[in-house]
Short mmCIF file of C-alpha atoms in Angstrom, two decimals:
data_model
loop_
_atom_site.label_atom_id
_atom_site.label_comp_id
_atom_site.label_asym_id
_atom_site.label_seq_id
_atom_site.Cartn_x
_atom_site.Cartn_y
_atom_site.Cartn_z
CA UNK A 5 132.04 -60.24 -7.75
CA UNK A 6 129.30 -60.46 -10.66
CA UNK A 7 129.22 -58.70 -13.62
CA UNK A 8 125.36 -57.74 -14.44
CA UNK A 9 124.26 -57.16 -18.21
CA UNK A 10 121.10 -56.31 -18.75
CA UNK A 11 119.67 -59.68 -19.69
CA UNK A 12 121.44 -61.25 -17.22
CA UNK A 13 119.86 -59.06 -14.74
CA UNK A 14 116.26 -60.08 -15.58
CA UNK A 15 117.01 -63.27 -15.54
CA UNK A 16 119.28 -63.37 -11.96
CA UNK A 17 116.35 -60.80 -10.33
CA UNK A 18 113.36 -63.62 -11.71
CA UNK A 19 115.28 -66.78 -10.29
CA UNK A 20 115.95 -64.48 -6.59
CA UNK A 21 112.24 -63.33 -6.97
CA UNK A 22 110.86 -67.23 -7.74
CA UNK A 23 113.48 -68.62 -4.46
CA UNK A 24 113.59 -66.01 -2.29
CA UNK A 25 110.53 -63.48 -2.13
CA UNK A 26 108.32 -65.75 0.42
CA UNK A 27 110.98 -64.30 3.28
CA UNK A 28 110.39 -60.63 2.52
CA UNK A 29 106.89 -60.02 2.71
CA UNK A 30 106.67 -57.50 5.72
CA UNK A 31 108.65 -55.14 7.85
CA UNK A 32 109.04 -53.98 10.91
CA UNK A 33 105.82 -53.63 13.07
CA UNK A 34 104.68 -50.32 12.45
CA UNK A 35 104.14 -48.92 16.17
CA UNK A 36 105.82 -50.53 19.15
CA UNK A 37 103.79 -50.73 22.56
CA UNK A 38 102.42 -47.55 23.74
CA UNK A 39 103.35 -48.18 27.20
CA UNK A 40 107.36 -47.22 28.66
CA UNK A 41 110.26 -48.22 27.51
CA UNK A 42 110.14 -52.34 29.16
CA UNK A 43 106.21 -52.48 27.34
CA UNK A 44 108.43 -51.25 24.09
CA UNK A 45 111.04 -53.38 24.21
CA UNK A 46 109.13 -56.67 25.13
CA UNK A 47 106.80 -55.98 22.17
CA UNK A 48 109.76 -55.50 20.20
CA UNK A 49 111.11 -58.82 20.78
CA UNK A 50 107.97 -60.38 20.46
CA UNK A 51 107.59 -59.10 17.09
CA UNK A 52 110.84 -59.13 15.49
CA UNK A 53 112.10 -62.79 14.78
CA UNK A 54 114.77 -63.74 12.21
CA UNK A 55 115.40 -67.57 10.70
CA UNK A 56 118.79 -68.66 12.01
CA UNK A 57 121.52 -68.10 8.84
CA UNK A 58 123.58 -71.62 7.62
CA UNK A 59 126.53 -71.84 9.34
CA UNK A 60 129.89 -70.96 6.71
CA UNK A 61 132.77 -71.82 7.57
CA UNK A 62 136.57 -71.00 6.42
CA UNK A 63 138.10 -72.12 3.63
CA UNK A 64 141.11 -74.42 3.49
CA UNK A 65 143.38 -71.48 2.72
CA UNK A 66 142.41 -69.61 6.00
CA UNK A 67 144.62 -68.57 8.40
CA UNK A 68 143.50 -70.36 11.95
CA UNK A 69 142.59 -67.18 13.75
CA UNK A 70 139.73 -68.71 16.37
CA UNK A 71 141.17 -69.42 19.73
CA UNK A 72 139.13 -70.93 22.81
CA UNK A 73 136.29 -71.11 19.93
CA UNK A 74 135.80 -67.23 19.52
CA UNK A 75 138.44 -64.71 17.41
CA UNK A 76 139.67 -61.73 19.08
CA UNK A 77 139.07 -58.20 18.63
CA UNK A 78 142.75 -56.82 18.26
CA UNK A 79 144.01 -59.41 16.02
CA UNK A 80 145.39 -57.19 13.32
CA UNK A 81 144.66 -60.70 10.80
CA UNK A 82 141.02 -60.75 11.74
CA UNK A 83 138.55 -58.33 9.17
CA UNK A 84 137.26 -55.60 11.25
CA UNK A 85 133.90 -54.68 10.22
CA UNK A 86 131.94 -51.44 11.76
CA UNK A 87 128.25 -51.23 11.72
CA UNK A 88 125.08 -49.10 13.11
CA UNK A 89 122.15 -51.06 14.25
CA UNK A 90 118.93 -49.74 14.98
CA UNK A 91 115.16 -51.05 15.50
CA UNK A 92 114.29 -49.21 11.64
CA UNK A 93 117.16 -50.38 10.09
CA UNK A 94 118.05 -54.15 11.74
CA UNK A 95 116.65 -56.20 8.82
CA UNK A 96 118.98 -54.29 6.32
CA UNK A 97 121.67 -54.84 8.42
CA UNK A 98 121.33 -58.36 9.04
CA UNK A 99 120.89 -59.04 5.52
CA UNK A 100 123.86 -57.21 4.74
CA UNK A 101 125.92 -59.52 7.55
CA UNK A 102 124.27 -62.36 5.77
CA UNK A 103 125.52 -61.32 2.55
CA UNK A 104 128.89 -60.67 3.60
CA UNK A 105 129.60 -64.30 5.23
CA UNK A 106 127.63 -65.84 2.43
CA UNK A 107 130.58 -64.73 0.09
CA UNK A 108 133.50 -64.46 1.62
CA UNK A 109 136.40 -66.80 1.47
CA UNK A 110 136.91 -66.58 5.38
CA UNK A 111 133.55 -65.99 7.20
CA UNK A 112 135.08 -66.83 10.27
CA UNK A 113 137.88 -64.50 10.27
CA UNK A 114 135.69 -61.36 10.82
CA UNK A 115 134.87 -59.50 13.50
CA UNK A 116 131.84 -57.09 13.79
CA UNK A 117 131.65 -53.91 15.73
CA UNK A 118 127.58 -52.86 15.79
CA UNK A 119 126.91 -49.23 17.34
CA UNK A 120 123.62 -48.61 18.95
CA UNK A 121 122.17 -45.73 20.28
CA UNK A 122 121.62 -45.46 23.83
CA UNK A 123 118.54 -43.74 22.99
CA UNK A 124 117.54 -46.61 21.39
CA UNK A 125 114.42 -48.68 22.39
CA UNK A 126 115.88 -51.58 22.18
CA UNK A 127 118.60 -52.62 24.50
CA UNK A 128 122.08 -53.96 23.95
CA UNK A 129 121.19 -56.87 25.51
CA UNK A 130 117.96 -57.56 23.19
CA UNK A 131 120.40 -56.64 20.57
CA UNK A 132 123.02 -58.98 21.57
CA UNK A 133 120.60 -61.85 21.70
CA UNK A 134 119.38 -61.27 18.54
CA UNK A 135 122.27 -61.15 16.40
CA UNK A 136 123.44 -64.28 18.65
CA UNK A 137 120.64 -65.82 17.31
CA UNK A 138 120.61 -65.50 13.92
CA UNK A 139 124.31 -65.84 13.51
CA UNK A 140 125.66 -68.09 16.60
CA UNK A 141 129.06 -68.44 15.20
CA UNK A 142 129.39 -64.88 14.88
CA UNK A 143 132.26 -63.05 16.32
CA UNK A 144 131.08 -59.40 17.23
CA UNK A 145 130.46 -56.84 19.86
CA UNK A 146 127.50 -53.88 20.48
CA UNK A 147 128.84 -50.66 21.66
CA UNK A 148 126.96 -47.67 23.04
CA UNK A 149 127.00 -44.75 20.93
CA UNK A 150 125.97 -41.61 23.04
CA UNK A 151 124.05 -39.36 21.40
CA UNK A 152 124.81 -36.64 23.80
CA UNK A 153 128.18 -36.14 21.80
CA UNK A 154 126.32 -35.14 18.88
CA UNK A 155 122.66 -34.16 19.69
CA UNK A 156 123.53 -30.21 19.55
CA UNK A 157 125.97 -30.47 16.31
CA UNK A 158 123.17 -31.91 14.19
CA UNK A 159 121.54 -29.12 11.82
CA UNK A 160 118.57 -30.12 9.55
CA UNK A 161 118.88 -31.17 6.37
CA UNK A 162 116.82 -32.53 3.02
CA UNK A 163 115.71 -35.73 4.46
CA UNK A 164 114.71 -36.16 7.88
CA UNK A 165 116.21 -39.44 8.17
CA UNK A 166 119.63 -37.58 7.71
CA UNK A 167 119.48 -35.87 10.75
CA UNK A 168 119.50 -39.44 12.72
CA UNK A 169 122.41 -38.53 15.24
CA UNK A 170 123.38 -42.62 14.92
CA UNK A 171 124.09 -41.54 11.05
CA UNK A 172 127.31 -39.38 13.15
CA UNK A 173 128.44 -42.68 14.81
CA UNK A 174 130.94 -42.92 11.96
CA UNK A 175 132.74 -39.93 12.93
CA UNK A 176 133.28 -40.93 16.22
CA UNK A 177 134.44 -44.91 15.27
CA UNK A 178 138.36 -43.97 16.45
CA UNK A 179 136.57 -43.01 20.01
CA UNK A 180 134.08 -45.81 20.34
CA UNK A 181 135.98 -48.89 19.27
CA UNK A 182 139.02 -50.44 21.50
CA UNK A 183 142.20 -48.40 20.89
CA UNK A 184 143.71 -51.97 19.41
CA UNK A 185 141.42 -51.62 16.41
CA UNK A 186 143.89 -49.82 14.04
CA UNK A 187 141.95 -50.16 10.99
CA UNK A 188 137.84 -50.55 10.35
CA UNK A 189 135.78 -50.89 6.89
CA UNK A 190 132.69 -49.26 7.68
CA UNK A 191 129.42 -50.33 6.12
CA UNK A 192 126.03 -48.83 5.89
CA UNK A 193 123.28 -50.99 6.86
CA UNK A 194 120.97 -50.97 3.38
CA UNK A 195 123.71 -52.50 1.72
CA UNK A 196 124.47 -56.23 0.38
CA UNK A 197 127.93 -57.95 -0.76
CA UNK A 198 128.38 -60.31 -3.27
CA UNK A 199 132.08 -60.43 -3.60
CA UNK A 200 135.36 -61.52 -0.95
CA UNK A 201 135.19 -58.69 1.39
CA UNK A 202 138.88 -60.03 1.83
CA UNK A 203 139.84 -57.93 -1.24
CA UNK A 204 138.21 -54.72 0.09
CA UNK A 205 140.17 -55.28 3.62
CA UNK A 206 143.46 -55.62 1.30
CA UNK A 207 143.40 -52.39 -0.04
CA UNK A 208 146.24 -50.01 0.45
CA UNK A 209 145.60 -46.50 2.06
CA UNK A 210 149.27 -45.32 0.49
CA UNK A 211 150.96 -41.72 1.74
CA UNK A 212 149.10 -40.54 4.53
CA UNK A 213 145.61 -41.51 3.68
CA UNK A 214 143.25 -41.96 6.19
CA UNK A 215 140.26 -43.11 4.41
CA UNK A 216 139.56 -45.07 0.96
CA UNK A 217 136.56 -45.18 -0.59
CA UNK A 218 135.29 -45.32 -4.22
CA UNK A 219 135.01 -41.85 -5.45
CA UNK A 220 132.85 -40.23 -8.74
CA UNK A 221 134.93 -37.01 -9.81
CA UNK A 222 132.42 -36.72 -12.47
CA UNK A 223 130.13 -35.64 -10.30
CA UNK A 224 129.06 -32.24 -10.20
CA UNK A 225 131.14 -31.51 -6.48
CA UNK A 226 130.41 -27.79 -5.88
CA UNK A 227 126.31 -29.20 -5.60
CA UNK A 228 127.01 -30.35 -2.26
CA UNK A 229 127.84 -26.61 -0.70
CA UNK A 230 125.81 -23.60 -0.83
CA UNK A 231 126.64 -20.05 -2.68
CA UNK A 232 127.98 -18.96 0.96
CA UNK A 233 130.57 -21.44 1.18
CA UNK A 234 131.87 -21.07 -2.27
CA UNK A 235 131.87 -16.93 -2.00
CA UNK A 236 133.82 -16.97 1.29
CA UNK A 237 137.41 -17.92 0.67
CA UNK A 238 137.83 -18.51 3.93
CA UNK A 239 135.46 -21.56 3.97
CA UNK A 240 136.24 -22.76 -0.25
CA UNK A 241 140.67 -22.37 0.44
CA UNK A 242 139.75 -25.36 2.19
CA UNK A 243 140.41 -27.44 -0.77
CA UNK A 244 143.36 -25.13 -2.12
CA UNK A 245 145.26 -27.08 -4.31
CA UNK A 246 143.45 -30.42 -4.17
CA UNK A 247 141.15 -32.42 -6.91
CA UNK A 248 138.21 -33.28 -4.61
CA UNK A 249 135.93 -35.68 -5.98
CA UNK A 250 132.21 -36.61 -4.54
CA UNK A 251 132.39 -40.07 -2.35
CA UNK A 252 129.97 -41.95 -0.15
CA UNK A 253 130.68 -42.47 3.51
CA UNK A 254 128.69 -45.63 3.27
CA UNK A 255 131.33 -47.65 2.33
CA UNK A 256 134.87 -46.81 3.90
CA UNK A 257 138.33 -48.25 4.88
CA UNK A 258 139.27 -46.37 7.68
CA UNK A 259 142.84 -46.11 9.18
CA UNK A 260 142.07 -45.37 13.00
CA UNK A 261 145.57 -45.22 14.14
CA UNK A 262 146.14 -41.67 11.33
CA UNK A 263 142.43 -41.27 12.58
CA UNK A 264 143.03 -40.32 16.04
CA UNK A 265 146.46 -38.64 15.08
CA UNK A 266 144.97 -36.18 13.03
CA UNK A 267 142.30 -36.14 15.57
CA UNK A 268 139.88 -36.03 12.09
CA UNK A 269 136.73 -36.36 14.86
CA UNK A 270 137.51 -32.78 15.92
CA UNK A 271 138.03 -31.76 12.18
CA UNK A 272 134.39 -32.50 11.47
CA UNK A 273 133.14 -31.41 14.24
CA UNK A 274 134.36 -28.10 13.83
CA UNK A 275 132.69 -27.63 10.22
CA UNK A 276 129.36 -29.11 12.23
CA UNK A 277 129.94 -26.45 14.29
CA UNK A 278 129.97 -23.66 11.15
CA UNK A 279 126.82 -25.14 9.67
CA UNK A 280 124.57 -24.01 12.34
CA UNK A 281 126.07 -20.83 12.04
CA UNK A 282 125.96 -20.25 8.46
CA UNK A 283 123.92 -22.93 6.72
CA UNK A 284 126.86 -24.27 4.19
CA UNK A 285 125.19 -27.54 3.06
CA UNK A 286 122.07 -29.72 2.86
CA UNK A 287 123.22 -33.58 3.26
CA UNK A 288 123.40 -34.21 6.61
CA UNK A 289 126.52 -36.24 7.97
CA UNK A 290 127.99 -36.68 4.19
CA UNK A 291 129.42 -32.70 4.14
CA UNK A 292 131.70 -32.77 6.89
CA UNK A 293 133.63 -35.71 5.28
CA UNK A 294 133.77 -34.32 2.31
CA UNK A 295 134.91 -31.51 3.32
CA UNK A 296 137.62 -33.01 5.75
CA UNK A 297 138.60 -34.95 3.25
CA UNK A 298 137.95 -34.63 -0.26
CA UNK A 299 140.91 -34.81 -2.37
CA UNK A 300 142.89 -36.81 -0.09
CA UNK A 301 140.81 -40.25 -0.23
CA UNK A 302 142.18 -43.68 -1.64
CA UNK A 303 140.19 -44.35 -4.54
CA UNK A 304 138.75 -47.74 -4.54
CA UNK A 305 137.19 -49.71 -7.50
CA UNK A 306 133.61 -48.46 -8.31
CA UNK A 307 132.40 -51.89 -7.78
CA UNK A 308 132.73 -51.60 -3.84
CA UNK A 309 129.72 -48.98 -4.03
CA UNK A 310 127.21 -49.64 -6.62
CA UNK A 311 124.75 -46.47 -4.83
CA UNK A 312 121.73 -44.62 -5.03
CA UNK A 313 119.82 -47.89 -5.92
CA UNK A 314 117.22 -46.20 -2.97
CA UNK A 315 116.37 -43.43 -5.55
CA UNK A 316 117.25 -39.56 -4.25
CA UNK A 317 116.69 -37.77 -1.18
CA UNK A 318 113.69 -37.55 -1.52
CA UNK A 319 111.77 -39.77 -4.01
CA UNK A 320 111.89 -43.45 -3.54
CA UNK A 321 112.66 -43.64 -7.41
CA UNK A 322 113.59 -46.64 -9.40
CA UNK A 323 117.76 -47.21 -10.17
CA UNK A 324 119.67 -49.38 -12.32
CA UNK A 325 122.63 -50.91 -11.78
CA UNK A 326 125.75 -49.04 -13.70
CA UNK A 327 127.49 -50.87 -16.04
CA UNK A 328 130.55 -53.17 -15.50
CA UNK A 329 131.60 -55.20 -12.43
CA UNK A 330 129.69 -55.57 -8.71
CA UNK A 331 131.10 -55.88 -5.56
CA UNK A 332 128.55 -54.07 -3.21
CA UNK A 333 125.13 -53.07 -3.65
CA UNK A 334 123.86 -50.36 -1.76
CA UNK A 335 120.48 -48.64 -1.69
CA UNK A 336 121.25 -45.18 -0.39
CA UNK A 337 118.46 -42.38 -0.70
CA UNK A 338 115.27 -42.72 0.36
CA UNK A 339 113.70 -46.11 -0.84
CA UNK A 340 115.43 -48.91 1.41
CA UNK A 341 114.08 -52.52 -0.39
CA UNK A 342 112.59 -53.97 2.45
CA UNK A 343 110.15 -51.09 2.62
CA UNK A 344 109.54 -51.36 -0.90
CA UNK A 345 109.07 -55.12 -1.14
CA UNK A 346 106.86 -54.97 2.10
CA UNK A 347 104.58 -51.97 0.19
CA UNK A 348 104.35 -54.49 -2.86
CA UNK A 349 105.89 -51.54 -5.05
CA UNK A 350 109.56 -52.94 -5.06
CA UNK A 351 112.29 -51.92 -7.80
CA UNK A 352 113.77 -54.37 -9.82
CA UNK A 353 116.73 -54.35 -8.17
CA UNK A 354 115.26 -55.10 -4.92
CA UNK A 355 115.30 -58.69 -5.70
CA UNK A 356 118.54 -58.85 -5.48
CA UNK A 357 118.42 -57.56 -1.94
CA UNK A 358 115.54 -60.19 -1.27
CA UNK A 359 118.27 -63.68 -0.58
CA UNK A 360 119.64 -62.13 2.02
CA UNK A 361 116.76 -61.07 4.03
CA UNK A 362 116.24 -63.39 7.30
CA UNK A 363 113.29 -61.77 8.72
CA UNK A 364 110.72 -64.60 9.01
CA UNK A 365 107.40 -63.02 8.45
CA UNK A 366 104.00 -63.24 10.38
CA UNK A 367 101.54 -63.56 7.48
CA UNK A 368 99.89 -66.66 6.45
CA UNK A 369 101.77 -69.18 4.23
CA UNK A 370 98.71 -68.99 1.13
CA UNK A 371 98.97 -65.23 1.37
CA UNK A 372 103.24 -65.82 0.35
CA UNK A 373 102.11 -68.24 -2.35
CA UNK A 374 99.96 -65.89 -3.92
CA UNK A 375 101.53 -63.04 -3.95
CA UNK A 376 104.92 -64.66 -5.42
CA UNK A 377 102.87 -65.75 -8.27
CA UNK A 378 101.64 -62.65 -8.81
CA UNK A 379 105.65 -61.45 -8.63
CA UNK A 380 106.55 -64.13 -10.87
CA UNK A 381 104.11 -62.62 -14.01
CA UNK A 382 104.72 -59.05 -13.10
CA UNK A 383 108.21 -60.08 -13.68
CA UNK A 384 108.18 -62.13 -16.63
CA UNK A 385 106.32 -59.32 -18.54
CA UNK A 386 109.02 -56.75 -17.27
CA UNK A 387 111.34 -58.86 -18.78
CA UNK A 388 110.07 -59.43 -22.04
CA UNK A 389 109.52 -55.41 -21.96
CA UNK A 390 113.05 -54.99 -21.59
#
């Protein structure tokens, strides 16, 4: 956990920037080969190459969980984490598995579940080898997510990106996972962790509860459905009698056992299902949860979702962090940092981000030098601005 005042922030984002900015100077390669899908995938791994992460190990208060030098799956002591991985979105998340080892008291009691697309163009085996790779004590697994499932429940929404049918993988985590996986935290992929994700994994989903996440009940909720819904009692009854509050799905603890007893994947399907029909919200995969269930969500600290540091929907705008404690750093919306940093037009924040990042670059070492310097003024006169 960190707690980020103002001029502690300048300070913490200048020492990242002045360490850590040489390894976050481009992206992913803009177009893959033009050829099929082998051409694609060879270029791929010929152009996406990642600096091997130090090797943590457990503390001396951890439970001895590895047997024949791997951890299994269905222990219900090992840290289940659930994750999408994609070719636009694998150097967020392998910062964000960086940053979650990096700080945790137990790195080697966690599991990882990654979900690819099998429309993907890269394979699970390229996958495979290059998480392997950059984490080799890494206990985890790549599952096929089938698009097919989802492909004709998707409507459009404000953001293109949205409508990403591996952004529905979430829903279906109770399906794709072993049936001995009886509880999940799910994680976005432009996220980062500074605190024990041990204390996120210990929190209680009391009564029935299915899902906890951090929720913002000041939030304006009725934004997030259209005049229809709310004039058709049929649709708004749905939360009869209950306080919903706004939450992201980016961060979760999910119960899978209550999950697939409540058979909740059929729930939000069916409301997927009434938005082609009648056009009752905007946000893409975010709706259906809420709607499912708001007011009825364990509320967890806000420190375990510190969003919207990727600006709006639409407008990669500059956010700052929200008073008071962090846990998790997240940059939902539309401006991921990697992007930004790459573009030269990064936030603030997105030094922060910056540590974690593994991606080893293809430009010349003088080019790095000079353009951290440049980064290093740039942010010493933001500072004394502030």
């Amino acid at each position: 956990m960190m707690v980020l005042p103002r001029a502690v922030l300048v300070v913490t984002i200048i020492v990242f920037a002045l360490l850590s900015y040489g390894n976050a100077i481009r992206s992913l390669p803009d177009k893959l080969a033009c050829g099929g899908g082998d051409e694609a995938r060879i270029e791929f791994g010929m152009s996406m190459r990642f600096s091997e992460a130090p090797e943590y190990q457990n503390g001396p208060k951890c439970a001895v969980l590895v047997r024949n030098g791997m951890i299994l799956a269905c222990d219900p002591s090992v840290v289940q984490i659930a994750m999408t991985i994609d070719l636009e979105y694998l150097r967020g998340t392998v910062a964000a598995v960086h940053s979650v080892l990096k700080h945790t008291s137990c790195p080697e009691n966690i599991f990882f579940h990654f979900i690819a697309s099998d429309s993907s163009l890269v394979d699970m085996a390229e996958l495979t080898r290059i998480v392997q790779s950059t984490f080799p004590s890494l206990s985890f697994k790549v599952y096929v997510f089938k698009e097919s499932i989802v492909n004709d429940l998707i409507s459009s929404s404000v953001r293109r990106a949205l409508e990403n049918p591996l952004n529905y993988a979430r829903s279906y985590l109770a399906d794709i996972l072993e049936a001995c996986v009886k509880r999940v935290i799910y994680l976005d992929s432009d996220i980062i962790v500074v605190d024990d994700i041990q204390k996120l994994w210990s929190v209680s989903l009391t009564g029935s509860r299915t899902i906890g996440a951090p929720e913002y009940c000041h939030a304006n909720f009725t934004k997030y459905f259209s005049v229809e819904f709310w004039s058709d009692l049929e649709f708004s009854e749905v939360f009869a009698g209950k306080r919903p509050c706004y939450f992201n799905t980016g961060v979760m603890v999910m119960d899978l056992v209550r999950w697939r007893e409540g058979d909740y994947t059929r729930k939000i399907e069916k409301w997927m299902e009434i938005q082609k029909e009648r056009r009752i919200y905007e946000l893409g995969s975010l709706p259906p949860f809420l709607l499912v269930f708001g007011g009825d969500v364990e509320a967890i600290d806000h420190r375990w979702n510190q969003h919207g540091l990727g600006g709006d929907n639409v407008v990669s705008n500059c956010r700052s962090l929200h008073p008071g404690p962090v846990s998790l750093l997240h940059w939902s919306g539309k401006g991921k940092p990697w992007t930004r940093l790459d573009a030269r037009r990064p936030c603030l924040v997105d030094y922060l981000w910056a540590p974690y990042d593994l991606y080893k670059p293809h430009d010349q070492p003088h080019h790095h030098h000079h353009y951290r310097k440049q980064k290093q003024q740039q942010l010493i006169y933001s500072s004394r601005a502030l």
